[in-house]
CSV table of N, CA and C in Angstrom, one decimal:
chain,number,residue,atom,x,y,z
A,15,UNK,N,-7.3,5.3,-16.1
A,15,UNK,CA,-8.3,4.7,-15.3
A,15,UNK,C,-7.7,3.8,-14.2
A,16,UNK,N,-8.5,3.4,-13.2
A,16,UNK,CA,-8.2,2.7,-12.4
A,16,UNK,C,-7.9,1.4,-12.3
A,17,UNK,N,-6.5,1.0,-12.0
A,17,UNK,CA,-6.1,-0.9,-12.8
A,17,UNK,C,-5.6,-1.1,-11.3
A,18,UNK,N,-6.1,-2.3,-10.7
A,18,UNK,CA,-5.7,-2.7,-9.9
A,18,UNK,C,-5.0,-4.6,-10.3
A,19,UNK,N,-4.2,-4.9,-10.0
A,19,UNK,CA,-3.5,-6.0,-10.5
A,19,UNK,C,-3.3,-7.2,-9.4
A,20,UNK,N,-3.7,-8.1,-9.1
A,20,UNK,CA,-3.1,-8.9,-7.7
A,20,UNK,C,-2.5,-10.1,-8.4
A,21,UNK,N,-1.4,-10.5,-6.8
A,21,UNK,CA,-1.0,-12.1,-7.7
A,21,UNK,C,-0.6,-12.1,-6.3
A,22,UNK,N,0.2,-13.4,-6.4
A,22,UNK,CA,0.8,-14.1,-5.3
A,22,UNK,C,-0.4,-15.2,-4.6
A,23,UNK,N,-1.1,-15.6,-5.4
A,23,UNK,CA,-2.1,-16.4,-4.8
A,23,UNK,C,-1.1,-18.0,-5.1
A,24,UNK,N,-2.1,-19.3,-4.6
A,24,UNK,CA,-1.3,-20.7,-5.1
A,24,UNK,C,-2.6,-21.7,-4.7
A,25,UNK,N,-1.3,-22.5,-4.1
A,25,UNK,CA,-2.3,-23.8,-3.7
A,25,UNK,C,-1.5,-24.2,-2.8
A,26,UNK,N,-1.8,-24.4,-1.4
A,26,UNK,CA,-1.5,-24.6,-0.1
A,26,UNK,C,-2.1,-25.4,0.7
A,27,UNK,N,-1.2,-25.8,1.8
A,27,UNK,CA,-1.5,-26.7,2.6
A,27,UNK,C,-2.0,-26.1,4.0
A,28,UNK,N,-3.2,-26.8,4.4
A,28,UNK,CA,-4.1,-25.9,5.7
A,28,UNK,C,-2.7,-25.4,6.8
A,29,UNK,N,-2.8,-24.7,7.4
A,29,UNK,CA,-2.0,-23.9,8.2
A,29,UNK,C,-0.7,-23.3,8.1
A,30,UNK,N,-0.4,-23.5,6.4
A,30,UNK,CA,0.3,-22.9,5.4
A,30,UNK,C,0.1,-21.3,5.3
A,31,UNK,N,1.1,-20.4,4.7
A,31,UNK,CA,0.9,-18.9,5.0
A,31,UNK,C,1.0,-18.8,3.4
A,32,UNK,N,0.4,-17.8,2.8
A,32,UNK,CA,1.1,-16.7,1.5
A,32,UNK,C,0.9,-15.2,1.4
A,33,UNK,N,1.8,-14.7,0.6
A,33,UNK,CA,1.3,-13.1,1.1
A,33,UNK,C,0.9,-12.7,-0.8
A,34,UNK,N,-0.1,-12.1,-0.6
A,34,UNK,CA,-0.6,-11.4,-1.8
A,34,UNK,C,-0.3,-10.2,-2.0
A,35,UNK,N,0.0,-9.9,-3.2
A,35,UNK,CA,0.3,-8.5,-3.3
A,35,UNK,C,-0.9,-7.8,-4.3
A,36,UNK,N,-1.0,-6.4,-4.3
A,36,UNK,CA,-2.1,-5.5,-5.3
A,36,UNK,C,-1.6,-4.3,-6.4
A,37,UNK,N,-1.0,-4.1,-7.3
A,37,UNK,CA,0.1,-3.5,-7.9
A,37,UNK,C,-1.4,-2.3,-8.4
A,38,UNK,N,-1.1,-0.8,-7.9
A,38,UNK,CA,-2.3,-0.4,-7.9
A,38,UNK,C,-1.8,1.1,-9.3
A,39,UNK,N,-2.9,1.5,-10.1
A,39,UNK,CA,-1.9,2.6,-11.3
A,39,UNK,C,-3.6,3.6,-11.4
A,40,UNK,N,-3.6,4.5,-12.3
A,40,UNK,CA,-4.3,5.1,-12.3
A,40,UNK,C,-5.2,6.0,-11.7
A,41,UNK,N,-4.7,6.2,-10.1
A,41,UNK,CA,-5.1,6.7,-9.5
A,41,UNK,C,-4.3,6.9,-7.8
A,42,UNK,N,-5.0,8.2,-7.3
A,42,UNK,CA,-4.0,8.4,-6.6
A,42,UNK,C,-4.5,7.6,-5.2
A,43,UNK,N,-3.1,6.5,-5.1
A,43,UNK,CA,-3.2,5.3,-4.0
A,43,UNK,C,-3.4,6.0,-2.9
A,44,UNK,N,-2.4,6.9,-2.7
A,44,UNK,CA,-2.0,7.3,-1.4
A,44,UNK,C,-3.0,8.0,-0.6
A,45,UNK,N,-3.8,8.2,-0.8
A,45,UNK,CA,-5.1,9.3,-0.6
A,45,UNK,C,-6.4,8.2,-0.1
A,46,UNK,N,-6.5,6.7,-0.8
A,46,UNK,CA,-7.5,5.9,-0.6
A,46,UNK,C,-7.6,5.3,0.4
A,47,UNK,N,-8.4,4.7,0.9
A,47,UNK,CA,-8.5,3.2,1.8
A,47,UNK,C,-8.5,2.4,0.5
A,48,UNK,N,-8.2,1.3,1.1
A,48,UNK,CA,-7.9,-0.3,0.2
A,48,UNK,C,-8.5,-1.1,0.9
A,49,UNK,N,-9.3,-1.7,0.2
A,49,UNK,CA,-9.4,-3.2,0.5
A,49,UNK,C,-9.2,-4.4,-0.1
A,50,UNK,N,-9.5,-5.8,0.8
A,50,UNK,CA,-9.4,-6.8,0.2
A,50,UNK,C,-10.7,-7.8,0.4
A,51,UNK,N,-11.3,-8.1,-0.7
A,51,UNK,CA,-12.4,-9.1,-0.7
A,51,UNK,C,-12.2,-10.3,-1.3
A,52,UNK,N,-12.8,-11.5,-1.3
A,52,UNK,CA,-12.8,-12.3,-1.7
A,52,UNK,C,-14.5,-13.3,-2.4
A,53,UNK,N,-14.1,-13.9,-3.0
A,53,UNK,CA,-15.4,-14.8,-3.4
A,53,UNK,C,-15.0,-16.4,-3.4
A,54,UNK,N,-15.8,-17.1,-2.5
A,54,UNK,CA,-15.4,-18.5,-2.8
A,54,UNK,C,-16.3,-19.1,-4.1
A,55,UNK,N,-16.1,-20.7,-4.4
A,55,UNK,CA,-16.8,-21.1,-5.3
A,55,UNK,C,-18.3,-20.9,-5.0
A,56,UNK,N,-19.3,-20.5,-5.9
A,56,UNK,CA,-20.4,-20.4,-5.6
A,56,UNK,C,-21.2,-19.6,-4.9
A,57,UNK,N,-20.3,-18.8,-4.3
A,57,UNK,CA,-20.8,-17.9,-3.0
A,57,UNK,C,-20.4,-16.1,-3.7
A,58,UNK,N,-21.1,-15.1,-3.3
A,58,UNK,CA,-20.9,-14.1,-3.2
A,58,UNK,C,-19.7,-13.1,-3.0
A,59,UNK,N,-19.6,-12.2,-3.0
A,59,UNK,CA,-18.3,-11.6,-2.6
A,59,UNK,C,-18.2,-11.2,-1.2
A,60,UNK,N,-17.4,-11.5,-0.7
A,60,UNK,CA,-17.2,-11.0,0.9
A,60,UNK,C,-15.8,-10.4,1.2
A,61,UNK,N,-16.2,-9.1,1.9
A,61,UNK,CA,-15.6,-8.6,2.7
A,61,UNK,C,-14.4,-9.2,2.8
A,62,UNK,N,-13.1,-8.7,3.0
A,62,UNK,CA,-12.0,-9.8,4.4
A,62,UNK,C,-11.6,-8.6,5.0
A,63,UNK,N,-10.7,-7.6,4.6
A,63,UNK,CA,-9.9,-6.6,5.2
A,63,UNK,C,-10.0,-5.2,4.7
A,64,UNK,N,-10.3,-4.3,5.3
A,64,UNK,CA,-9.7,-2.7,5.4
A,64,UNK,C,-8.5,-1.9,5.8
A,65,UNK,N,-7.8,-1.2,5.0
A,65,UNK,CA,-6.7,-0.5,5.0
A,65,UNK,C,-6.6,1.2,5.3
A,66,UNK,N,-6.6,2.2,6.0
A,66,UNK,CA,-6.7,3.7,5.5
A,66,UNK,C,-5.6,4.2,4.9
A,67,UNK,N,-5.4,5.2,4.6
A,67,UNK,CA,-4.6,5.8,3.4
A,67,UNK,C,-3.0,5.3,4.0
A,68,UNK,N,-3.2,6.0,5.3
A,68,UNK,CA,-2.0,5.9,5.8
A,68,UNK,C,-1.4,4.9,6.6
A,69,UNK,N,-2.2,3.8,5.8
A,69,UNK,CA,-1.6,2.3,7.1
A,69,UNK,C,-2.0,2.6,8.3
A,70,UNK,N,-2.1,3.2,9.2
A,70,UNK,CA,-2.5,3.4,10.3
A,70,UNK,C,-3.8,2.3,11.4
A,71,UNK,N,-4.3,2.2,10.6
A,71,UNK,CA,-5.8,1.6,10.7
A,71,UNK,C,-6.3,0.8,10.0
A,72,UNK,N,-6.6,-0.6,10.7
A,72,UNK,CA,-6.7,-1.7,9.8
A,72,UNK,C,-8.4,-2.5,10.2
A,73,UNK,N,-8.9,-3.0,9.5
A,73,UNK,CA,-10.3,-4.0,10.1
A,73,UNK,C,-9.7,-5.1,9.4
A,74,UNK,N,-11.1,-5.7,10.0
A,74,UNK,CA,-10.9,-7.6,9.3
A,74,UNK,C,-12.3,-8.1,9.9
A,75,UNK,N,-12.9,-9.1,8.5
A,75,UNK,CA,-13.5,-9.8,8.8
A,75,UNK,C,-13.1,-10.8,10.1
A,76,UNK,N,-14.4,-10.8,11.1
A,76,UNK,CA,-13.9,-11.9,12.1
A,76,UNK,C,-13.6,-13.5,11.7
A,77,UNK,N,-13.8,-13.8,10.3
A,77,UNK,CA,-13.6,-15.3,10.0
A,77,UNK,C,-11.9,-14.7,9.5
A,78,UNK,N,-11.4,-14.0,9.4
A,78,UNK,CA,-9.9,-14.1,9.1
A,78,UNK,C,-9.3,-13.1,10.3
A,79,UNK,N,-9.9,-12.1,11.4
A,79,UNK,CA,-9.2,-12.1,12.5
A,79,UNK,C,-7.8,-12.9,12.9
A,80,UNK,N,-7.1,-12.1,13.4
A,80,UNK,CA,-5.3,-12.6,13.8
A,80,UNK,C,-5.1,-13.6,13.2
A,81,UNK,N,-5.2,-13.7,11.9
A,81,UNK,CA,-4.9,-14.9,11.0
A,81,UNK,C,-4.4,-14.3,9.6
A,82,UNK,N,-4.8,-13.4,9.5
A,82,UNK,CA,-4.4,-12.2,8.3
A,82,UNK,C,-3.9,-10.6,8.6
A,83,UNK,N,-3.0,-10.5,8.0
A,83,UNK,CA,-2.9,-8.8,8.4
A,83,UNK,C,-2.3,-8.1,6.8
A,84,UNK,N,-3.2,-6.7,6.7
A,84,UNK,CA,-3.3,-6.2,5.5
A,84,UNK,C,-2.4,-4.7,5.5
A,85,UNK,N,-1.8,-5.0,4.3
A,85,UNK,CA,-0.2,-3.1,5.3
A,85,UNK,C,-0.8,-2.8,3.4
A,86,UNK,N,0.3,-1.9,3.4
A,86,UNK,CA,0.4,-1.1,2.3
A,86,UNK,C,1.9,-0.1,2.2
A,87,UNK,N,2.2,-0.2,0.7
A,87,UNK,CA,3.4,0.7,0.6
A,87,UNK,C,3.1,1.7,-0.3
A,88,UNK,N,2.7,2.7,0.1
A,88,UNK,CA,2.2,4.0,-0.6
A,88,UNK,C,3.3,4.2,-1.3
A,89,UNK,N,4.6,4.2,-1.2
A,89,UNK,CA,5.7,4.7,-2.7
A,89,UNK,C,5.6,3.7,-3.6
A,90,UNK,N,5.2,2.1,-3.1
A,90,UNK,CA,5.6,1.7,-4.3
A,90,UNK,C,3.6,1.3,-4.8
A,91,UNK,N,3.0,1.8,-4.5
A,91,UNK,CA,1.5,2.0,-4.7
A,91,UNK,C,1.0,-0.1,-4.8
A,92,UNK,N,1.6,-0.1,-3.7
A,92,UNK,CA,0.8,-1.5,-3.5
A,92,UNK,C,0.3,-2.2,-2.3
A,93,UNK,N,-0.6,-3.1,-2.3
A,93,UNK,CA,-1.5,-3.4,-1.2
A,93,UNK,C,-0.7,-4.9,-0.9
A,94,UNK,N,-1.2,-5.4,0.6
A,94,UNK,CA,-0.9,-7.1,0.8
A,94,UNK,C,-1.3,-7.0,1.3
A,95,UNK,N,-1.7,-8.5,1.4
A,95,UNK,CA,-2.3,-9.2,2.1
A,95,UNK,C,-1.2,-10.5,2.8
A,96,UNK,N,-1.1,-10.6,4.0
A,96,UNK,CA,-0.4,-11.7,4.8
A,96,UNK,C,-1.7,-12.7,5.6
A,97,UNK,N,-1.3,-14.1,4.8
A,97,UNK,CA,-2.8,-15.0,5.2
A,97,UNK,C,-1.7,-15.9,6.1
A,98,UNK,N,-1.5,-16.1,7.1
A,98,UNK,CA,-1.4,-17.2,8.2
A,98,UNK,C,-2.2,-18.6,8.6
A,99,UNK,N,-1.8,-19.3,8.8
A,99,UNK,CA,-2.9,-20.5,9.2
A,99,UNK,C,-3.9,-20.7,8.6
A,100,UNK,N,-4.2,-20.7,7.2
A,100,UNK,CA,-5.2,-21.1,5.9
A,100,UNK,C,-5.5,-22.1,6.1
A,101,UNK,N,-6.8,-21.9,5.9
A,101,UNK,CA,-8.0,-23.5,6.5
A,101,UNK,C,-8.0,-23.1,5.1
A,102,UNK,N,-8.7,-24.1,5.1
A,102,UNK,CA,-9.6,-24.6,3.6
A,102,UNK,C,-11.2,-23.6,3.3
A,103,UNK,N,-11.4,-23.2,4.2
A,103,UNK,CA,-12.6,-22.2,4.1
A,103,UNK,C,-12.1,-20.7,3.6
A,104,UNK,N,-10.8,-20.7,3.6
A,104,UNK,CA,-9.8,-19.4,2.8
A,104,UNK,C,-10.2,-19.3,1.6
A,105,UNK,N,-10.5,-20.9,0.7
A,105,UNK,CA,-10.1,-20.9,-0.3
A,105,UNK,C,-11.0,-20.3,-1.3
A,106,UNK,N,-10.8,-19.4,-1.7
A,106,UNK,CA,-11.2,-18.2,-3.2
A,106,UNK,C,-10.3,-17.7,-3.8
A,107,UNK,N,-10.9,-16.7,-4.7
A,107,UNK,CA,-10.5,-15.8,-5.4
A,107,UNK,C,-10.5,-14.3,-5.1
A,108,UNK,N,-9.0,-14.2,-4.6
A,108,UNK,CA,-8.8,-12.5,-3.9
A,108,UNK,C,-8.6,-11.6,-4.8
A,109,UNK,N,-9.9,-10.5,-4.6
A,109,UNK,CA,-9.4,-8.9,-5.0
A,109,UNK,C,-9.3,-8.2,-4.0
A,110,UNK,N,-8.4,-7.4,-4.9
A,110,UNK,CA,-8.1,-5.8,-3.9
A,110,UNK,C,-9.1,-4.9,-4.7
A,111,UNK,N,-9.7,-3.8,-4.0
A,111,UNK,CA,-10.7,-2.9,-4.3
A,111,UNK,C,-10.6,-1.8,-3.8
A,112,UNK,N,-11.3,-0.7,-4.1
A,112,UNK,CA,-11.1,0.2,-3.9
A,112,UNK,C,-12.1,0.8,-3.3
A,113,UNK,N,-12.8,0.1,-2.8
A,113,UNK,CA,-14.4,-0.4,-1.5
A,113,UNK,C,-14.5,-1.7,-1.1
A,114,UNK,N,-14.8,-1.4,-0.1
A,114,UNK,CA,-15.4,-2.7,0.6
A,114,UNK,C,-16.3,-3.8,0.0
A,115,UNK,N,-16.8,-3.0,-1.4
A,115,UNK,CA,-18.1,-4.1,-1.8
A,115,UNK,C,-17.5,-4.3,-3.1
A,116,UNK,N,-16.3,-4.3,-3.0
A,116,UNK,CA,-15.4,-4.8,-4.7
A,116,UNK,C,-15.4,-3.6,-6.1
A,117,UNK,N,-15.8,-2.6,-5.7
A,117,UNK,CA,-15.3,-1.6,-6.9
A,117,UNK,C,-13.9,-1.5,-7.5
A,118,UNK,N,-14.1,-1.5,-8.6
A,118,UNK,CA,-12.6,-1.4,-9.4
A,118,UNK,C,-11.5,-2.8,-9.0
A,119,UNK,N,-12.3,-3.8,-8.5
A,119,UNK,CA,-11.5,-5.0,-8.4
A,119,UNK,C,-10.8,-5.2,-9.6
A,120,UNK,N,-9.7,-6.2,-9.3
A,120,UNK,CA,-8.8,-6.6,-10.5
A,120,UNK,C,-9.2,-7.9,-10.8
A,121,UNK,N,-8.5,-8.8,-11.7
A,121,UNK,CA,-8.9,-10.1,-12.1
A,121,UNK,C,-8.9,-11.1,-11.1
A,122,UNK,N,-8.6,-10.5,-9.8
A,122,UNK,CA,-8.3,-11.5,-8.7
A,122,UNK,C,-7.1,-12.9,-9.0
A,123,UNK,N,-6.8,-13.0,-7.9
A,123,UNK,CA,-5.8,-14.4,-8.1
A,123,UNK,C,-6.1,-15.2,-6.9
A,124,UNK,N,-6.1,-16.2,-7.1
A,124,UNK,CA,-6.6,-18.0,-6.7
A,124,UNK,C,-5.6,-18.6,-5.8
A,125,UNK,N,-6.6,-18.3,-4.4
A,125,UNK,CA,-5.8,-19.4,-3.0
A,125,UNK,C,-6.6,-20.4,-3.1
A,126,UNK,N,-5.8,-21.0,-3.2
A,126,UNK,CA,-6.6,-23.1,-2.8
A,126,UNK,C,-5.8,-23.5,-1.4
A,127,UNK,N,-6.7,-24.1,-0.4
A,127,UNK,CA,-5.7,-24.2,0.8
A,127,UNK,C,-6.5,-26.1,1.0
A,128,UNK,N,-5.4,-26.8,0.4
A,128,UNK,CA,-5.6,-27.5,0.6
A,128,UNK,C,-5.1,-29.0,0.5
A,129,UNK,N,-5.3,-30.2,1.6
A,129,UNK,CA,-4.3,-31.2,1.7
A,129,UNK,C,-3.9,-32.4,0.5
């Protein structure tokens, strides 16, 4: 079945960077788009970034625009995320998915960006 795993989340200082990674099994990566969504406290799931199979082609939420950029290593079946300049409005809990609207999310891992 489909196990997606993330980590590399913390607790950071505003215009502090970390890169998340998505350790992906069960299914064939290489073939998929990936995403990355997030949910803050209290709030819904939202969107951040799109991936195509082949790295090639990337989207982004406009609240993380040139402030994030999302790659992928198809041999070693894993996703990132690179967060730059983290406001405090970053701060959630990131999954990787395997849609845009969070299917087959993982247990997410926790960015806190803050002073």
């Amino acid at each position: 079945q489909v196990q997606l795993v993330e980590s590399g989340g913390g607790l950071v200082q505003p215009g502090g960077s970390l890169r998340l990674s998505c350790a992906a099994s069960g299914f064939t990566f290489s073939i998929r788009w990936m995403n990355w969504v997030r949910q803050a406290p209290g709030k819904g799931l939202e969107w951040v970034s799109s991936i195509d199979a082949n790295g090639d082609y990337a989207r982004y939420a406009d609240s993380v625009k040139g402030r994030f950029t999302i790659s992928r290593d198809n041999a070693k079946k894993t996703l990132y995320l690179q967060m730059n300049n983290l406001k405090p409005e970053d701060t959630a809990l990131y999954y990787c998915a395997t849609t845009a609207v969070g299917t087959n999310k993982g247990q997410g891992t926790q960015v806190t960006v803050s002073s």
